[in-house]
Short mmCIF file of C-alpha atoms in Angstrom, two decimals:
data_model
loop_
_atom_site.label_atom_id
_atom_site.label_comp_id
_atom_site.label_asym_id
_atom_site.label_seq_id
_atom_site.Cartn_x
_atom_site.Cartn_y
_atom_site.Cartn_z
CA MET C 1 97.18 91.27 92.72
CA ARG C 2 95.22 89.99 89.76
CA PHE C 3 96.43 89.80 86.17
CA THR C 4 94.79 89.97 82.74
CA ILE C 5 96.09 89.54 79.19
CA ASP C 6 95.62 92.63 77.02
CA PHE C 7 96.74 94.13 73.75
CA GLY C 8 96.21 97.41 71.97
CA PHE C 9 96.80 101.11 72.33
CA ILE C 10 95.18 104.04 74.16
CA SER C 11 92.03 104.12 72.03
CA ASP C 12 92.10 100.49 70.93
CA LYS C 13 92.30 98.12 73.90
CA HIS C 14 91.38 94.43 73.91
CA ARG C 15 91.35 91.86 76.71
CA LEU C 16 91.19 88.07 76.83
CA LYS C 17 87.81 86.90 78.14
CA ASN C 18 86.62 83.72 79.83
CA ASN C 19 85.52 82.33 76.46
CA ASN C 20 89.19 82.47 75.34
CA GLU C 21 88.50 85.28 72.89
CA PHE C 22 89.64 88.89 72.96
CA LYS C 23 87.08 91.65 73.27
CA LYS C 24 87.44 95.42 73.04
CA ILE C 25 87.31 97.20 76.42
CA ASP C 26 86.86 100.81 77.45
CA ASP C 27 89.54 101.06 80.10
CA ARG C 28 92.37 98.83 81.30
CA SER C 29 94.25 101.07 83.71
CA THR C 30 93.00 99.60 87.02
CA THR C 31 89.69 97.96 86.12
CA PHE C 32 88.80 94.36 85.39
CA TYR C 33 85.43 92.90 84.52
CA GLU C 34 83.41 89.80 85.45
CA ASP C 35 83.91 88.19 82.04
CA ASP C 36 87.69 88.77 82.00
CA MET C 37 90.03 85.80 82.17
CA ILE C 38 91.71 86.61 85.46
CA PHE C 39 94.91 85.13 86.88
CA SER C 40 96.09 85.33 90.49
CA ASN C 41 99.70 84.62 89.55
CA TYR C 42 101.83 86.64 87.13
CA LEU C 43 103.78 83.66 85.81
CA ASP C 44 100.55 81.74 85.11
CA ALA C 45 99.28 84.68 83.06
CA GLN C 46 102.58 84.97 81.23
CA LYS C 47 102.67 81.27 80.39
CA TYR C 48 99.05 81.32 79.20
CA ALA C 49 99.79 84.31 76.94
CA GLU C 50 102.82 82.53 75.46
CA ASN C 51 100.79 79.39 74.78
CA TYR C 52 97.95 81.44 73.30
CA ALA C 53 100.30 83.23 70.92
CA GLU C 54 101.96 79.97 69.93
CA SER C 55 98.69 78.12 69.27
CA HIS C 56 96.77 80.92 67.52
CA LYS C 57 99.63 82.53 65.57
CA THR C 58 97.47 85.45 64.35
CA ILE C 59 94.40 87.34 65.45
CA LYS C 60 91.72 89.41 63.74
CA TYR C 61 90.30 92.41 65.57
CA THR C 62 88.52 95.70 64.94
CA ASN C 63 90.83 98.69 65.24
CA PHE C 64 89.96 102.24 66.31
CA LEU C 65 89.00 103.12 62.73
CA GLY C 66 86.40 100.36 62.72
CA ASN C 67 88.39 98.25 60.27
CA ILE C 68 88.94 94.52 60.73
CA VAL C 69 92.67 93.89 60.68
CA GLU C 70 94.88 90.86 61.29
CA GLY C 71 98.13 90.77 63.20
CA GLU C 72 100.78 88.27 64.22
CA LEU C 73 100.61 87.38 67.92
CA SER C 74 103.70 87.77 70.10
CA THR C 75 104.61 88.14 73.76
CA ASN C 76 108.13 89.51 73.32
CA SER C 77 108.23 91.73 70.24
CA ALA C 78 106.51 94.72 68.70
CA GLY C 79 106.29 96.43 65.35
CA SER C 80 104.16 96.78 62.26
CA GLY C 81 101.73 93.88 61.96
CA ILE C 82 102.63 92.53 65.42
CA VAL C 83 99.99 92.16 68.13
CA SER C 84 101.94 92.13 71.38
CA LEU C 85 100.18 90.45 74.31
CA GLU C 86 100.76 92.23 77.61
CA ILE C 87 100.22 91.07 81.18
CA VAL C 88 98.30 93.84 82.95
CA SER C 89 98.22 93.92 86.75
CA HIS C 90 95.32 95.01 88.95
CA ARG C 91 95.74 95.76 92.64
CA ILE C 92 92.73 94.63 94.69
CA GLU C 93 94.22 94.71 98.21
CA LYS C 94 96.17 97.18 100.27
CA PRO C 95 99.89 96.39 100.72
CA THR C 96 100.54 94.59 104.01
CA GLU C 97 103.99 96.05 104.74
CA GLU C 98 104.73 99.36 106.43
CA LEU C 99 106.26 101.97 104.13
CA PHE C 100 110.01 101.47 103.83
CA SER C 101 112.39 104.14 105.14
CA PHE C 102 115.73 105.66 104.17
CA ASN C 103 117.39 103.40 106.75
CA ASP C 104 115.76 100.31 105.23
CA VAL C 105 117.31 101.16 101.86
CA LYS C 106 120.66 101.90 103.51
CA GLU C 107 120.76 98.58 105.38
CA LEU C 108 120.02 96.57 102.25
CA LEU C 109 122.64 98.34 100.15
CA LEU C 110 125.34 98.21 102.84
CA HIS C 111 124.89 94.47 103.38
CA GLY C 112 124.44 93.42 99.75
CA ASP C 113 126.74 91.11 97.79
CA ASP C 114 128.72 93.12 95.24
CA SER C 115 129.99 89.98 93.50
CA CYS C 116 126.72 89.68 91.53
CA ASN C 117 124.35 91.99 89.68
CA ASN C 118 121.71 93.23 92.12
CA SER C 119 118.18 94.58 91.78
CA LEU C 120 116.42 96.60 94.44
CA VAL C 121 112.71 95.78 94.20
CA ILE C 122 109.41 96.24 96.00
CA ASP C 123 107.08 93.25 95.99
CA GLU C 124 103.29 93.48 95.73
CA ASN C 125 102.97 93.70 99.52
CA GLY C 126 105.29 96.71 99.68
CA LYS C 127 108.31 94.81 101.01
CA LEU C 128 111.68 96.21 99.96
CA LEU C 129 114.15 93.54 98.79
CA LEU C 130 117.64 93.36 97.30
CA ILE C 131 117.82 90.32 95.02
CA GLU C 132 120.09 88.92 92.35
CA PHE C 133 119.19 90.30 88.93
CA ASN C 134 118.52 86.86 87.45
CA MET C 135 115.69 86.38 89.97
CA VAL C 136 113.68 89.34 88.66
CA LYS C 137 112.07 87.35 85.84
CA ASP C 138 110.74 84.74 88.26
CA SER C 139 108.04 86.88 89.86
CA PHE C 140 106.01 90.08 89.68
CA TYR C 141 107.56 93.09 91.36
CA ALA C 142 105.67 96.33 91.80
CA VAL C 143 108.87 98.38 91.46
CA ARG C 144 112.34 97.58 90.17
CA HIS C 145 115.32 99.89 90.35
CA GLU C 146 117.90 99.94 87.60
CA THR C 147 120.45 97.14 88.08
CA PHE C 148 123.47 97.61 90.32
CA ALA C 149 126.21 95.99 88.26
CA ALA C 150 128.60 93.64 90.05
CA ASN C 151 131.98 94.81 91.34
CA ASN C 152 131.14 98.51 91.13
CA GLY C 153 130.71 99.25 94.83
CA TYR C 154 127.00 100.09 94.61
CA VAL C 155 126.21 97.49 97.30
CA GLY C 156 128.20 95.89 100.12
CA ASN C 157 130.38 98.98 100.36
CA LYS C 158 130.64 100.76 103.71
CA ASN C 159 131.77 103.91 101.90
CA ILE C 160 128.52 104.36 99.97
CA SER C 161 127.51 107.99 100.43
CA ASP C 162 124.26 108.95 102.08
CA ASP C 163 123.55 111.19 99.07
CA PHE C 164 123.62 108.16 96.76
CA ILE C 165 121.43 106.15 99.11
CA ARG C 166 118.95 109.02 99.40
CA SER C 167 118.73 109.21 95.61
CA VAL C 168 117.91 105.50 95.51
CA TYR C 169 115.39 105.94 98.32
CA ILE C 170 113.58 108.80 96.57
CA SER C 171 113.54 106.80 93.32
CA MET C 172 111.92 103.85 95.05
CA LEU C 173 109.33 106.08 96.75
CA ASP C 174 108.52 107.59 93.37
CA GLY C 175 108.18 104.14 91.81
CA TRP C 176 105.94 102.91 94.64
CA GLU C 177 103.68 105.94 94.24
CA SER C 178 103.49 105.31 90.48
CA HIS C 179 102.63 101.64 91.02
CA LEU C 180 99.87 102.43 93.51
CA HIS C 181 98.39 104.83 90.97
CA SER C 182 98.67 102.64 87.86
CA HIS C 183 98.80 99.12 89.43
CA GLN C 184 101.51 98.26 86.90
CA SER C 185 105.11 97.19 87.42
CA VAL C 186 107.34 100.27 87.43
CA TYR C 187 111.02 100.61 86.49
CA VAL C 188 112.98 103.48 88.05
CA ASP C 189 116.48 104.90 87.91
CA LEU C 190 118.43 107.56 89.78
CA HIS C 191 117.36 110.44 87.54
CA ILE C 192 114.35 111.36 89.67
CA THR C 193 113.92 114.60 91.61
CA ALA C 194 110.92 114.60 93.91
CA ASP C 195 110.00 115.77 97.38
CA GLU C 196 110.11 113.02 100.01
CA GLU C 197 107.26 114.40 102.12
CA SER C 198 104.97 114.85 99.12
CA LEU C 199 105.67 111.31 97.92
CA ILE C 200 104.93 109.83 101.35
CA ASN C 201 101.68 111.80 101.64
CA ASN C 202 100.59 110.76 98.14
CA ILE C 203 101.39 107.12 98.89
CA SER C 204 99.28 107.27 102.06
CA GLU C 205 96.31 108.74 100.16
CA LEU C 206 96.57 106.19 97.34
CA ILE C 207 96.59 103.27 99.81
CA LYS C 208 93.46 104.66 101.49
CA LYS C 209 91.63 104.50 98.15
CA ILE C 210 92.34 100.81 97.53
#
């Protein structure tokens, strides 16, 4: 994965360049350019964005109307007059892990520790992991499921139903497909209805295109 620092909206996108200045770009979905400031580590990009916002305070830029406007830089807030810096991810390599299965999800949930808040995630290589919630902020994850709150029997419970596990499995497949399409980190919950076979086929086709 590679990471850039962006801000803006659909028709008004800007990216930090190697000269440490932001420049308007045409597309940020999966593309990066030779003059972009590119990071190989998510946390490095995040720290740089925080330092940039702290040192520059404000920024002037040309909006989609062609007007020069000024906004207050931030990495953790949004609103009128706020320019929120965003870490944008770009996938440049195929995932190295085989696609996870229903049984992989089941094994992780059955053997989890219910005494803490848990997050089911997929890393950039496609590896499925069950980690403590407080570890999520320490790295980039391609997909993160909604948190399994402690002491609720969502993990480490031999009586977890297969229907519940299948719902989690389908949600994670859906999130992985979305990530492979957008390259961005995706958050999912249980309120997803999708066809398993279609998701697996789509995932296979998206990986071929990388």
